[in-house]
Structure formats: structure tokens, C-alpha cells
Amino acid sequence: MREDIEKVIVSTDQIHEIVERLGKQLHDDYRDKNPIFICILKGAVIFMTDLIRAYDDLSEIEFMDVSSYGDAFESSGEVRIIKDLDVPVNGRHIVIVEDIIDTGRTLAALIKLLDSRGAASIKICSLLSKEAHRLINVHVDYIGVEVPDEFLVGYGLDYKNQYRNLPFIGVLKPKIYE
Ligand code: PRP
Ligand code: MN
Ligand code: MG
């Protein structure tokens, strides 16, 4: 698996520092608010599990699966809800947890949906942001790190559902997807 990686973009140590920083920031901001962390499957799973332990306070976790990419290399431009929430969110403080914001389509669609369900507040926490690829302008409240416009995998990010379990974020060798 690791021989398919050209270079490391965010190391395991850097990820750890980022997650600790974001967890502390969220802890300070959400004190006494009992937020719901909504993990966007599947990419955000790894980040979510580390983030909620860094948050270290009363909170709930829920999961949604919203896909825009499928197995294709480029975004299809469509956002499909594959798994919806099974709890009401009206009056609740929501933190949407994402691994990466690319075009912004997934998040724009999600914010609209959760807002229509009466959430008290909706904020976004994304480990990575690929600003160069943004098509829809979404405000991201908590960003781990800006990343270059390269094909990244690891720590939740996949290529054809593989490489999510790499403990760092790296660039995939072009020969893998060419
Ligand atoms: C990826 C990534 C984000 C989304 C970002 O998910 O995990 O959820 O795309 O892209 P966008 O900003 O252009 O909408 P993907 O749809 O590949 O599903 P996955 O998390 O199951 O891999
Ligand atoms: Mn995803
Ligand atoms: Mg994906």
C-alpha cells in the first residue's frame, strides 16, 4: 500500500497536532451546548474518532452518507443522500465533520438540508481544504490545513475505497490512477 504513495503531505505527527488544536477550540466554543457531531461517511470516519476524543466533553455523534464522487476520479457534480440521520436536529447545535472540502458541493447541500430541519446552529470542521478546487463558496469554521491540488489519500481519504487506513495523508502515484 505505502509503495503507491509518492510523497507525504500531512504526517501522522502533524495530523495529531491539528486534531488536538481543533478539539480544544471546539471544546472552548461548545461548552454546555451538547453539540451533535455529524460525521460524513466514509471519509470523515477516521478524523471523527480522533476529534471527538480531543474534544473531550459531553456531545453526541451521528452519521450521514452523502456522496458526490463515487468511484470516479473527478466529481460528478451530483450530491446523493445515501444514509440520512435518524435523529431530529431541530434546536440542536451541529458540527459537520468532514475530511476534505473540495468543490464545496457536499457541504453546501448538507448545510441547506440541516438548516431546513431547524438546527440551532451549524458549523463545519474539516481536516483539509482544497481551496483551488472550490466551486461553491462555503464558510468553513474550523479548518485543519490547506492542501495543494493533488490527488490525496490516507487518514480517511480514498481512491476507489482504498488507502483510507494510511495513518498520514499522501499523494497517490499517478501510475495508480492513470
Ligand atoms: C469526498 C470527501 C468529501 C467530499 C468533498 O467524499 O470525503 O466528503 O468528497 O468533495 P466536495 O467538496 O467536492 O463535495 P466522497 O464523495 O468521495 O465519499 P467518501 O467520503 O465515502 O470517500
Ligand atoms: Mn466524503
Ligand atoms: Mg471518496
Short mmCIF file of N, CA and C and ligand atoms in Angstrom, two decimals:
data_model
loop_
_atom_site.label_atom_id
_atom_site.label_comp_id
_atom_site.label_asym_id
_atom_site.label_seq_id
_atom_site.Cartn_x
_atom_site.Cartn_y
_atom_site.Cartn_z
N MET A 1 0.83 -1.21 0.00
CA MET A 1 0.00 0.00 0.00
C MET A 1 0.87 1.26 0.00
N ARG A 2 1.87 1.30 0.90
CA ARG A 2 2.67 2.52 1.02
C ARG A 2 3.53 2.81 -0.19
N GLU A 3 3.85 1.74 -0.97
CA GLU A 3 4.66 1.96 -2.17
C GLU A 3 3.88 2.70 -3.25
N ASP A 4 2.56 2.84 -3.07
CA ASP A 4 1.74 3.58 -4.04
C ASP A 4 1.73 5.08 -3.75
N ILE A 5 2.40 5.49 -2.69
CA ILE A 5 2.40 6.90 -2.28
C ILE A 5 3.67 7.61 -2.76
N GLU A 6 3.48 8.73 -3.44
CA GLU A 6 4.61 9.49 -3.96
C GLU A 6 5.29 10.31 -2.88
N LYS A 7 4.49 11.05 -2.12
CA LYS A 7 5.05 11.83 -1.01
C LYS A 7 4.00 12.08 0.07
N VAL A 8 4.49 12.32 1.26
CA VAL A 8 3.60 12.61 2.39
C VAL A 8 3.32 14.11 2.43
N ILE A 9 2.04 14.46 2.56
CA ILE A 9 1.64 15.88 2.59
C ILE A 9 1.36 16.33 4.03
N VAL A 10 0.67 15.48 4.79
CA VAL A 10 0.44 15.77 6.21
C VAL A 10 0.84 14.51 6.98
N SER A 11 1.86 14.63 7.80
CA SER A 11 2.39 13.47 8.52
C SER A 11 1.48 13.10 9.69
N THR A 12 1.72 11.92 10.24
CA THR A 12 0.96 11.46 11.41
C THR A 12 1.10 12.44 12.58
N ASP A 13 2.31 12.93 12.81
CA ASP A 13 2.53 13.90 13.89
C ASP A 13 1.77 15.20 13.64
N GLN A 14 1.81 15.66 12.40
CA GLN A 14 1.08 16.90 12.06
C GLN A 14 -0.42 16.71 12.23
N ILE A 15 -0.94 15.55 11.82
CA ILE A 15 -2.36 15.27 11.98
C ILE A 15 -2.72 15.33 13.46
N HIS A 16 -1.89 14.72 14.27
CA HIS A 16 -2.14 14.69 15.71
C HIS A 16 -2.22 16.11 16.29
N GLU A 17 -1.28 16.96 15.90
CA GLU A 17 -1.26 18.36 16.38
C GLU A 17 -2.52 19.10 15.94
N ILE A 18 -2.89 18.91 14.68
CA ILE A 18 -4.08 19.58 14.13
C ILE A 18 -5.33 19.15 14.88
N VAL A 19 -5.47 17.84 15.09
CA VAL A 19 -6.66 17.31 15.74
C VAL A 19 -6.75 17.82 17.19
N GLU A 20 -5.63 17.86 17.87
CA GLU A 20 -5.62 18.38 19.25
C GLU A 20 -6.04 19.85 19.28
N ARG A 21 -5.52 20.63 18.33
CA ARG A 21 -5.86 22.05 18.27
C ARG A 21 -7.35 22.25 18.00
N LEU A 22 -7.87 21.54 17.00
CA LEU A 22 -9.29 21.69 16.67
C LEU A 22 -10.18 21.21 17.80
N GLY A 23 -9.80 20.11 18.44
CA GLY A 23 -10.57 19.57 19.55
C GLY A 23 -10.67 20.57 20.70
N LYS A 24 -9.56 21.21 21.02
CA LYS A 24 -9.54 22.20 22.10
C LYS A 24 -10.38 23.41 21.76
N GLN A 25 -10.25 23.86 20.51
CA GLN A 25 -11.02 25.02 20.03
C GLN A 25 -12.52 24.73 20.13
N LEU A 26 -12.92 23.56 19.68
CA LEU A 26 -14.33 23.16 19.74
C LEU A 26 -14.79 23.05 21.19
N HIS A 27 -13.94 22.50 22.02
CA HIS A 27 -14.25 22.35 23.44
C HIS A 27 -14.57 23.71 24.07
N ASP A 28 -13.75 24.71 23.73
CA ASP A 28 -13.97 26.06 24.27
C ASP A 28 -15.26 26.67 23.72
N ASP A 29 -15.52 26.45 22.44
CA ASP A 29 -16.66 27.09 21.78
C ASP A 29 -18.01 26.43 22.10
N TYR A 30 -17.99 25.14 22.41
CA TYR A 30 -19.25 24.40 22.58
C TYR A 30 -19.55 24.01 24.03
N ARG A 31 -18.84 24.60 24.94
CA ARG A 31 -19.08 24.32 26.36
C ARG A 31 -20.57 24.46 26.68
N ASP A 32 -21.15 23.47 27.34
CA ASP A 32 -22.56 23.47 27.76
C ASP A 32 -23.57 23.44 26.60
N LYS A 33 -23.12 23.20 25.39
CA LYS A 33 -24.04 23.18 24.25
C LYS A 33 -24.42 21.77 23.80
N ASN A 34 -23.77 20.77 24.36
CA ASN A 34 -24.03 19.38 23.99
C ASN A 34 -24.21 19.22 22.47
N PRO A 35 -23.18 19.53 21.71
CA PRO A 35 -23.30 19.50 20.24
C PRO A 35 -23.48 18.09 19.69
N ILE A 36 -24.02 18.03 18.47
CA ILE A 36 -24.04 16.77 17.73
C ILE A 36 -22.96 16.86 16.66
N PHE A 37 -22.01 15.97 16.73
CA PHE A 37 -21.00 15.88 15.67
C PHE A 37 -21.55 14.96 14.59
N ILE A 38 -21.71 15.49 13.40
CA ILE A 38 -22.20 14.66 12.30
C ILE A 38 -21.04 14.30 11.38
N CYS A 39 -20.72 13.03 11.38
CA CYS A 39 -19.63 12.51 10.57
C CYS A 39 -20.15 12.19 9.17
N ILE A 40 -19.50 12.72 8.15
CA ILE A 40 -19.91 12.43 6.78
C ILE A 40 -19.11 11.23 6.26
N LEU A 41 -19.84 10.11 6.15
CA LEU A 41 -19.22 8.85 5.71
C LEU A 41 -18.76 8.96 4.25
N LYS A 42 -17.77 8.18 3.90
CA LYS A 42 -16.97 7.41 4.83
C LYS A 42 -15.69 8.15 5.19
N GLY A 43 -15.34 9.14 4.37
CA GLY A 43 -14.05 9.80 4.50
C GLY A 43 -13.73 10.38 5.87
N ALA A 44 -14.78 10.86 6.57
CA ALA A 44 -14.54 11.58 7.83
C ALA A 44 -14.44 10.66 9.06
N VAL A 45 -14.61 9.36 8.85
CA VAL A 45 -14.67 8.43 10.00
C VAL A 45 -13.41 8.48 10.86
N ILE A 46 -12.26 8.42 10.23
CA ILE A 46 -11.00 8.33 10.99
C ILE A 46 -10.78 9.64 11.77
N PHE A 47 -10.97 10.76 11.08
CA PHE A 47 -10.82 12.08 11.70
C PHE A 47 -11.80 12.24 12.86
N MET A 48 -13.04 11.86 12.62
CA MET A 48 -14.10 11.98 13.64
C MET A 48 -13.73 11.28 14.94
N THR A 49 -13.25 10.06 14.83
CA THR A 49 -12.97 9.29 16.06
C THR A 49 -11.86 9.95 16.88
N ASP A 50 -10.89 10.51 16.20
CA ASP A 50 -9.82 11.22 16.92
C ASP A 50 -10.32 12.56 17.45
N LEU A 51 -11.10 13.27 16.63
CA LEU A 51 -11.57 14.61 17.00
C LEU A 51 -12.45 14.60 18.26
N ILE A 52 -13.37 13.64 18.35
CA ILE A 52 -14.28 13.64 19.50
C ILE A 52 -13.54 13.29 20.80
N ARG A 53 -12.45 12.55 20.68
CA ARG A 53 -11.66 12.28 21.89
C ARG A 53 -10.85 13.50 22.29
N ALA A 54 -10.40 14.28 21.29
CA ALA A 54 -9.70 15.54 21.59
C ALA A 54 -10.69 16.56 22.14
N TYR A 55 -11.95 16.49 21.72
CA TYR A 55 -13.00 17.40 22.20
C TYR A 55 -13.24 17.17 23.69
N ASP A 56 -13.36 15.90 24.04
CA ASP A 56 -13.34 15.50 25.45
C ASP A 56 -14.41 16.18 26.32
N ASP A 57 -15.66 16.22 25.85
CA ASP A 57 -16.74 16.77 26.67
C ASP A 57 -18.07 16.18 26.18
N LEU A 58 -19.16 16.47 26.88
CA LEU A 58 -20.46 15.92 26.52
C LEU A 58 -20.84 16.31 25.10
N SER A 59 -21.24 15.31 24.33
CA SER A 59 -21.58 15.52 22.92
C SER A 59 -22.17 14.22 22.39
N GLU A 60 -22.79 14.31 21.22
CA GLU A 60 -23.34 13.12 20.59
C GLU A 60 -22.71 12.95 19.22
N ILE A 61 -22.71 11.74 18.72
CA ILE A 61 -22.21 11.52 17.36
C ILE A 61 -23.29 10.88 16.50
N GLU A 62 -23.37 11.34 15.27
CA GLU A 62 -24.31 10.78 14.30
C GLU A 62 -23.58 10.68 12.96
N PHE A 63 -24.19 9.93 12.05
CA PHE A 63 -23.54 9.66 10.77
C PHE A 63 -24.48 9.90 9.60
N MET A 64 -23.91 10.48 8.54
CA MET A 64 -24.66 10.64 7.29
C MET A 64 -23.74 10.20 6.16
N ASP A 65 -24.33 9.64 5.13
CA ASP A 65 -23.53 9.31 3.96
C ASP A 65 -24.07 10.09 2.77
N VAL A 66 -23.27 11.01 2.31
CA VAL A 66 -23.62 11.87 1.18
C VAL A 66 -22.48 11.78 0.19
N SER A 67 -22.74 11.29 -0.98
CA SER A 67 -21.63 11.08 -1.90
C SER A 67 -21.76 11.93 -3.15
N SER A 68 -20.62 12.45 -3.58
CA SER A 68 -20.63 13.20 -4.83
C SER A 68 -19.64 12.59 -5.83
N TYR A 69 -18.77 11.74 -5.35
CA TYR A 69 -17.69 11.25 -6.21
C TYR A 69 -17.89 9.84 -6.76
N GLY A 70 -18.41 8.94 -5.94
CA GLY A 70 -18.44 7.54 -6.35
C GLY A 70 -17.03 7.06 -6.58
N ASP A 71 -16.84 6.23 -7.57
CA ASP A 71 -15.51 5.72 -7.87
C ASP A 71 -14.77 6.57 -8.90
N ALA A 72 -15.43 7.60 -9.39
CA ALA A 72 -14.81 8.40 -10.45
C ALA A 72 -13.73 9.31 -9.90
N PHE A 73 -12.78 9.63 -10.71
CA PHE A 73 -11.67 10.48 -10.30
C PHE A 73 -12.15 11.93 -10.14
N GLU A 74 -12.95 12.39 -11.07
CA GLU A 74 -13.46 13.76 -11.00
C GLU A 74 -14.87 13.76 -10.39
N SER A 75 -15.22 14.87 -9.78
CA SER A 75 -16.54 15.00 -9.18
C SER A 75 -17.62 14.91 -10.24
N SER A 76 -18.67 14.16 -9.92
CA SER A 76 -19.79 14.03 -10.85
C SER A 76 -20.70 15.25 -10.80
N GLY A 77 -20.55 16.04 -9.75
CA GLY A 77 -21.38 17.23 -9.62
C GLY A 77 -22.71 16.96 -8.95
N GLU A 78 -22.99 15.70 -8.66
CA GLU A 78 -24.25 15.36 -8.01
C GLU A 78 -24.01 14.99 -6.56
N VAL A 79 -24.94 15.40 -5.70
CA VAL A 79 -24.85 15.02 -4.29
C VAL A 79 -26.03 14.13 -3.96
N ARG A 80 -25.74 12.92 -3.57
CA ARG A 80 -26.80 11.96 -3.25
C ARG A 80 -26.78 11.67 -1.75
N ILE A 81 -27.96 11.60 -1.15
CA ILE A 81 -28.03 11.17 0.25
C ILE A 81 -28.19 9.66 0.26
N ILE A 82 -27.19 8.98 0.75
CA ILE A 82 -27.20 7.52 0.78
C ILE A 82 -27.71 7.03 2.13
N LYS A 83 -27.27 7.72 3.19
CA LYS A 83 -27.78 7.41 4.53
C LYS A 83 -28.12 8.71 5.23
N ASP A 84 -29.36 8.87 5.63
CA ASP A 84 -29.78 10.09 6.31
C ASP A 84 -29.60 9.92 7.82
N LEU A 85 -29.74 11.03 8.54
CA LEU A 85 -29.72 10.98 10.00
C LEU A 85 -30.96 10.25 10.48
N ASP A 86 -30.88 9.60 11.66
CA ASP A 86 -32.12 9.04 12.18
C ASP A 86 -32.52 9.70 13.49
N VAL A 87 -32.02 10.93 13.70
CA VAL A 87 -32.45 11.71 14.86
C VAL A 87 -32.86 13.11 14.40
N PRO A 88 -33.79 13.75 15.11
CA PRO A 88 -34.13 15.14 14.76
C PRO A 88 -33.00 16.07 15.19
N VAL A 89 -32.82 17.15 14.45
CA VAL A 89 -31.75 18.09 14.80
C VAL A 89 -32.30 19.47 15.17
N ASN A 90 -33.63 19.61 15.18
CA ASN A 90 -34.17 20.94 15.48
C ASN A 90 -33.77 21.39 16.89
N GLY A 91 -33.30 22.62 16.95
CA GLY A 91 -32.86 23.20 18.22
C GLY A 91 -31.48 22.73 18.67
N ARG A 92 -30.83 21.90 17.88
CA ARG A 92 -29.52 21.36 18.30
C ARG A 92 -28.36 22.09 17.61
N HIS A 93 -27.23 22.11 18.29
CA HIS A 93 -26.01 22.69 17.72
C HIS A 93 -25.25 21.59 16.99
N ILE A 94 -25.04 21.84 15.70
CA ILE A 94 -24.45 20.82 14.83
C ILE A 94 -23.02 21.19 14.43
N VAL A 95 -22.14 20.22 14.51
CA VAL A 95 -20.81 20.37 13.91
C VAL A 95 -20.68 19.29 12.84
N ILE A 96 -20.62 19.72 11.59
CA ILE A 96 -20.43 18.77 10.50
C ILE A 96 -18.94 18.45 10.40
N VAL A 97 -18.62 17.18 10.46
CA VAL A 97 -17.21 16.78 10.42
C VAL A 97 -16.89 16.16 9.06
N GLU A 98 -15.94 16.79 8.38
CA GLU A 98 -15.52 16.33 7.06
C GLU A 98 -14.01 16.09 7.03
N ASP A 99 -13.60 15.21 6.14
CA ASP A 99 -12.16 15.00 5.96
C ASP A 99 -11.57 16.07 5.03
N ILE A 100 -12.34 16.40 3.95
CA ILE A 100 -11.83 17.40 3.00
C ILE A 100 -12.97 18.15 2.34
N ILE A 101 -12.74 19.42 2.10
CA ILE A 101 -13.67 20.21 1.29
C ILE A 101 -12.98 20.49 -0.02
N ASP A 102 -13.63 20.05 -1.06
CA ASP A 102 -13.04 20.15 -2.38
C ASP A 102 -13.84 21.21 -3.16
N THR A 103 -14.84 20.81 -3.92
CA THR A 103 -15.66 21.79 -4.65
C THR A 103 -16.57 22.56 -3.71
N GLY A 104 -16.91 21.96 -2.57
CA GLY A 104 -17.84 22.59 -1.63
C GLY A 104 -19.28 22.11 -1.83
N ARG A 105 -19.50 21.29 -2.85
CA ARG A 105 -20.87 20.85 -3.16
C ARG A 105 -21.51 20.04 -2.03
N THR A 106 -20.76 19.09 -1.49
CA THR A 106 -21.29 18.22 -0.44
C THR A 106 -21.76 19.07 0.74
N LEU A 107 -20.89 19.99 1.16
CA LEU A 107 -21.22 20.79 2.34
C LEU A 107 -22.33 21.78 2.09
N ALA A 108 -22.34 22.39 0.92
CA ALA A 108 -23.39 23.36 0.60
C ALA A 108 -24.75 22.67 0.68
N ALA A 109 -24.84 21.47 0.12
CA ALA A 109 -26.09 20.71 0.14
C ALA A 109 -26.48 20.32 1.56
N LEU A 110 -25.51 19.91 2.35
CA LEU A 110 -25.77 19.49 3.73
C LEU A 110 -26.24 20.62 4.62
N ILE A 111 -25.60 21.77 4.48
CA ILE A 111 -25.96 22.92 5.31
C ILE A 111 -27.40 23.32 5.03
N LYS A 112 -27.75 23.34 3.75
CA LYS A 112 -29.10 23.68 3.34
C LYS A 112 -30.11 22.72 3.97
N LEU A 113 -29.80 21.44 3.91
CA LEU A 113 -30.70 20.41 4.44
C LEU A 113 -30.87 20.53 5.96
N LEU A 114 -29.76 20.65 6.67
CA LEU A 114 -29.82 20.70 8.14
C LEU A 114 -30.46 22.00 8.62
N ASP A 115 -30.22 23.06 7.86
CA ASP A 115 -30.83 24.34 8.19
C ASP A 115 -32.36 24.24 8.06
N SER A 116 -32.81 23.56 7.02
CA SER A 116 -34.27 23.41 6.80
C SER A 116 -34.91 22.55 7.89
N ARG A 117 -34.09 21.77 8.60
CA ARG A 117 -34.61 20.93 9.68
C ARG A 117 -34.56 21.65 11.04
N GLY A 118 -34.17 22.90 11.02
CA GLY A 118 -34.26 23.71 12.23
C GLY A 118 -33.13 23.59 13.23
N ALA A 119 -31.93 23.26 12.76
CA ALA A 119 -30.78 23.21 13.67
C ALA A 119 -30.56 24.59 14.29
N ALA A 120 -30.15 24.63 15.57
CA ALA A 120 -29.92 25.91 16.24
C ALA A 120 -28.69 26.61 15.66
N SER A 121 -27.69 25.82 15.33
CA SER A 121 -26.50 26.37 14.66
C SER A 121 -25.83 25.24 13.90
N ILE A 122 -25.13 25.62 12.82
CA ILE A 122 -24.43 24.62 12.00
C ILE A 122 -23.04 25.15 11.72
N LYS A 123 -22.03 24.42 12.18
CA LYS A 123 -20.66 24.80 11.85
C LYS A 123 -19.96 23.62 11.20
N ILE A 124 -18.89 23.95 10.50
CA ILE A 124 -18.18 22.92 9.75
C ILE A 124 -16.77 22.77 10.28
N CYS A 125 -16.36 21.53 10.47
CA CYS A 125 -14.99 21.25 10.88
C CYS A 125 -14.41 20.28 9.86
N SER A 126 -13.45 20.77 9.08
CA SER A 126 -12.84 19.91 8.07
C SER A 126 -11.34 19.82 8.29
N LEU A 127 -10.83 18.61 8.25
CA LEU A 127 -9.40 18.42 8.43
C LEU A 127 -8.61 19.12 7.32
N LEU A 128 -9.09 18.95 6.08
CA LEU A 128 -8.38 19.51 4.94
C LEU A 128 -9.28 20.42 4.11
N SER A 129 -8.67 21.35 3.42
CA SER A 129 -9.40 22.20 2.49
C SER A 129 -8.57 22.36 1.22
N LYS A 130 -9.22 22.11 0.08
CA LYS A 130 -8.56 22.27 -1.21
C LYS A 130 -9.17 23.48 -1.90
N GLU A 131 -8.72 24.63 -1.46
CA GLU A 131 -9.27 25.92 -1.90
C GLU A 131 -9.30 26.06 -3.43
N ALA A 132 -8.25 25.58 -4.07
CA ALA A 132 -8.11 25.72 -5.53
C ALA A 132 -9.25 25.06 -6.30
N HIS A 133 -9.93 24.10 -5.67
CA HIS A 133 -10.99 23.35 -6.34
C HIS A 133 -12.39 23.85 -6.02
N ARG A 134 -12.49 24.91 -5.22
CA ARG A 134 -13.81 25.34 -4.76
C ARG A 134 -14.68 25.88 -5.89
N LEU A 135 -15.89 25.34 -6.00
CA LEU A 135 -16.88 25.84 -6.97
C LEU A 135 -17.98 26.60 -6.26
N ILE A 136 -18.30 26.16 -5.03
CA ILE A 136 -19.31 26.84 -4.23
C ILE A 136 -18.62 27.37 -2.99
N ASN A 137 -18.87 28.65 -2.69
CA ASN A 137 -18.22 29.26 -1.55
C ASN A 137 -18.93 28.88 -0.25
N VAL A 138 -18.31 28.02 0.56
CA VAL A 138 -18.88 27.68 1.86
C VAL A 138 -17.94 28.16 2.95
N HIS A 139 -18.53 28.71 4.00
CA HIS A 139 -17.70 29.18 5.10
C HIS A 139 -17.33 27.98 5.99
N VAL A 140 -16.04 27.76 6.14
CA VAL A 140 -15.59 26.65 6.98
C VAL A 140 -15.06 27.23 8.29
N ASP A 141 -15.73 26.86 9.38
CA ASP A 141 -15.43 27.47 10.67
C ASP A 141 -14.12 26.95 11.27
N TYR A 142 -13.90 25.66 11.09
CA TYR A 142 -12.70 25.04 11.65
C TYR A 142 -11.98 24.27 10.54
N ILE A 143 -10.79 24.74 10.18
CA ILE A 143 -10.01 24.07 9.14
C ILE A 143 -8.70 23.57 9.73
N GLY A 144 -8.36 22.32 9.43
CA GLY A 144 -7.09 21.77 9.88
C GLY A 144 -5.96 22.41 9.10
N VAL A 145 -5.93 22.15 7.79
CA VAL A 145 -4.84 22.66 6.96
C VAL A 145 -5.27 22.75 5.49
N GLU A 146 -4.75 23.78 4.82
CA GLU A 146 -4.95 23.91 3.37
C GLU A 146 -4.01 22.94 2.66
N VAL A 147 -4.54 22.26 1.64
CA VAL A 147 -3.69 21.31 0.92
C VAL A 147 -3.64 21.66 -0.57
N PRO A 148 -2.53 21.26 -1.23
CA PRO A 148 -2.38 21.56 -2.66
C PRO A 148 -3.35 20.73 -3.50
N ASP A 149 -3.53 21.15 -4.74
CA ASP A 149 -4.45 20.49 -5.66
C ASP A 149 -3.80 19.24 -6.25
N GLU A 150 -3.70 18.20 -5.41
CA GLU A 150 -3.12 16.93 -5.86
C GLU A 150 -4.05 15.81 -5.42
N PHE A 151 -3.86 14.61 -5.96
CA PHE A 151 -4.73 13.51 -5.58
C PHE A 151 -4.25 12.90 -4.27
N LEU A 152 -5.00 13.21 -3.21
CA LEU A 152 -4.59 12.83 -1.86
C LEU A 152 -5.34 11.60 -1.35
N VAL A 153 -4.65 10.78 -0.62
CA VAL A 153 -5.27 9.62 0.04
C VAL A 153 -4.72 9.49 1.45
N GLY A 154 -5.43 8.71 2.26
CA GLY A 154 -4.98 8.40 3.61
C GLY A 154 -5.79 9.10 4.68
N TYR A 155 -5.76 8.56 5.90
CA TYR A 155 -6.48 9.11 7.05
C TYR A 155 -7.93 9.40 6.66
N GLY A 156 -8.56 8.45 5.99
CA GLY A 156 -9.96 8.58 5.59
C GLY A 156 -10.16 8.83 4.10
N LEU A 157 -9.20 9.51 3.47
CA LEU A 157 -9.35 9.82 2.05
C LEU A 157 -9.00 8.59 1.21
N ASP A 158 -9.83 8.37 0.18
CA ASP A 158 -9.67 7.14 -0.60
C ASP A 158 -9.40 7.38 -2.08
N TYR A 159 -8.93 6.33 -2.71
CA TYR A 159 -9.04 6.19 -4.16
C TYR A 159 -9.69 4.84 -4.39
N LYS A 160 -10.87 4.82 -4.99
CA LYS A 160 -11.65 3.59 -5.17
C LYS A 160 -11.80 2.81 -3.87
N ASN A 161 -12.08 3.55 -2.79
CA ASN A 161 -12.33 2.95 -1.48
C ASN A 161 -11.10 2.36 -0.80
N GLN A 162 -9.93 2.54 -1.39
CA GLN A 162 -8.70 2.03 -0.79
C GLN A 162 -7.91 3.18 -0.15
N TYR A 163 -6.93 2.83 0.63
CA TYR A 163 -5.95 3.74 1.26
C TYR A 163 -6.50 4.56 2.43
N ARG A 164 -7.75 4.35 2.83
CA ARG A 164 -8.30 5.14 3.92
C ARG A 164 -7.55 4.90 5.23
N ASN A 165 -6.96 3.73 5.37
CA ASN A 165 -6.31 3.36 6.63
C ASN A 165 -4.84 3.76 6.72
N LEU A 166 -4.32 4.50 5.75
CA LEU A 166 -2.96 5.04 5.91
C LEU A 166 -2.98 6.04 7.07
N PRO A 167 -2.00 6.01 7.95
CA PRO A 167 -2.01 6.92 9.10
C PRO A 167 -1.52 8.34 8.81
N PHE A 168 -1.35 8.66 7.54
CA PHE A 168 -0.91 10.01 7.14
C PHE A 168 -1.64 10.35 5.84
N ILE A 169 -1.48 11.59 5.37
CA ILE A 169 -2.09 11.97 4.09
C ILE A 169 -0.99 12.15 3.06
N GLY A 170 -1.15 11.44 1.96
CA GLY A 170 -0.11 11.48 0.94
C GLY A 170 -0.68 11.63 -0.46
N VAL A 171 0.24 11.87 -1.40
CA VAL A 171 -0.14 11.99 -2.81
C VAL A 171 0.00 10.62 -3.46
N LEU A 172 -1.05 10.22 -4.17
CA LEU A 172 -1.03 8.94 -4.85
C LEU A 172 -0.17 9.03 -6.11
N LYS A 173 0.63 7.99 -6.36
CA LYS A 173 1.43 7.98 -7.59
C LYS A 173 0.50 7.96 -8.79
N PRO A 174 0.74 8.84 -9.78
CA PRO A 174 -0.15 8.92 -10.95
C PRO A 174 -0.36 7.58 -11.64
N LYS A 175 0.65 6.71 -11.64
CA LYS A 175 0.52 5.42 -12.34
C LYS A 175 -0.62 4.56 -11.77
N ILE A 176 -1.04 4.84 -10.53
CA ILE A 176 -2.13 4.07 -9.91
C ILE A 176 -3.47 4.41 -10.55
N TYR A 177 -3.67 5.68 -10.91
CA TYR A 177 -4.98 6.06 -11.44
C TYR A 177 -4.98 6.37 -12.94
N GLU A 178 -3.80 6.38 -13.56
CA GLU A 178 -3.74 6.70 -14.99
C GLU A 178 -4.23 5.53 -15.84
C1 PRP B 1 -15.23 13.20 -0.62
C2 PRP B 1 -14.75 13.85 0.67
C3 PRP B 1 -15.81 14.87 0.96
C4 PRP B 1 -16.26 15.30 -0.43
C5 PRP B 1 -15.64 16.61 -0.77
O1 PRP B 1 -16.21 12.25 -0.29
O2 PRP B 1 -14.69 12.89 1.71
O3 PRP B 1 -16.91 14.29 1.64
O4 PRP B 1 -15.80 14.28 -1.35
O5 PRP B 1 -15.93 16.97 -2.09
P1 PRP B 1 -16.77 18.26 -2.49
O6 PRP B 1 -16.31 19.40 -1.64
O7 PRP B 1 -16.37 18.43 -3.92
O8 PRP B 1 -18.21 17.96 -2.34
P2 PRP B 1 -16.70 11.14 -1.32
O9 PRP B 1 -17.93 11.64 -2.00
O10 PRP B 1 -15.55 10.72 -2.15
O11 PRP B 1 -17.18 9.94 -0.41
P3 PRP B 1 -16.31 9.18 0.70
O12 PRP B 1 -16.16 10.13 1.84
O13 PRP B 1 -17.15 8.00 1.05
O14 PRP B 1 -15.00 8.82 0.08
MN MN B 2 -16.61 12.17 1.99
MG MG B 3 -14.15 9.41 -1.74
#
